[in-house]
Amino acid sequence: MNILEKIGEKTKERIREEKKQCSLEEMRNRAEHTTENKEKPGFLQALKVQGMSYICEVKKASPSKGLIAPEFPWLDIAKEYEAAGASAVSCLTEPFYFMGQNGYLEKIAEEINIPVLRKDFTVDEYMIYQAKALGASAVLLICSLLDDVKLRNFYQLTKELHMDALVEAHDEKEVLRALDCGAKIIGVNNRDLKTFQVDTGNSIRLRKIAPVDAVFVSESGIRTSEDIHRLRENDIQAVLIGETLMRSPDKRKALEHLNGGPLCQK
């Protein structure tokens, strides 16, 4: 069992416990009565702007790197990303491996005017309703965790809730599965889940099999302006960056360095 599978099993346990506190029916009701912020762009809309789009992550820890941010002013970090010109914020809510909390997402979504992706390991429809109720604009759907039926059903549910989905793939087969379910945003994780080694070339290789109109997101291992330049040259429109920014004391300056200049304010 690789680390993703372990996290998936732990997430199933967690959601079973959360359902005891708030049933699926109640969570669905909360989601369906959540008022949308009409002034905030949708996640897909935010990524379709001209130039490279940056999804900047609020992340305290990870299984591969351990504790990343001992001091973790999560709301200030999200606001700093927004001020720097980020297209969207990714907020970890998985508590056991990433030290995330639902409360982080809920408050961030209230306080910033760019969309927020709920970064978690969606294994149950409950989590999609929950994400909507917390104020997320999008959820992460990981092909490796879901069979074809669940992937299609979960993707359809995001549409019904007027949300977007970042559908994550690791290889060619998973990119094709993502396209088959109707994904408009495909994220490629550059990290090998067995060895933890990172290769941004994975995104470049897989970009070639996705249609031009799909928004393609490169995830993991993006550390330098040279990485960004190489991805741009290969028609990759967006990047999701966590550790590189979380370790930087000046996140605006770090983003400008990666981008090769100030980001266009959205």
Coordinates of N, CA and C in Angstrom, one line a residue, residues 9 44 72 104 116 139 164 214 222 226 238 257:
E9 N -7.4 5.4 3.0 CA -8.0 4.6 4.0 C -8.3 5.4 5.3
L44 N -12.3 27.5 -12.3 CA -12.0 27.3 -13.7 C -11.8 28.7 -14.4
F72 N 2.5 29.1 11.6 CA 1.6 28.9 10.6 C 0.4 29.9 10.6
Y104 N -9.6 26.1 8.7 CA -8.8 27.0 7.9 C -9.5 27.4 6.5
V116 N -11.1 29.2 -3.7 CA -10.3 28.3 -2.8 C -10.6 26.9 -3.2
V139 N -13.0 21.2 -5.7 CA -12.4 20.1 -4.9 C -11.4 19.3 -5.7
D164 N -16.1 23.5 -9.2 CA -15.2 23.0 -10.2 C -14.4 21.8 -9.5
A214 N -8.2 22.0 -22.6 CA -8.2 21.6 -21.2 C -7.2 22.4 -20.4
I222 N 7.9 22.3 -8.2 CA 8.2 23.5 -9.0 C 8.9 24.5 -8.1
E226 N 13.1 28.8 -13.9 CA 13.4 28.0 -15.0 C 12.4 26.9 -15.2
A238 N -1.1 26.4 -15.8 CA -1.2 26.7 -14.3 C -0.3 25.8 -13.5
H257 N 9.7 36.1 -8.3 CA 10.9 35.5 -8.8 C 10.5 34.3 -9.7

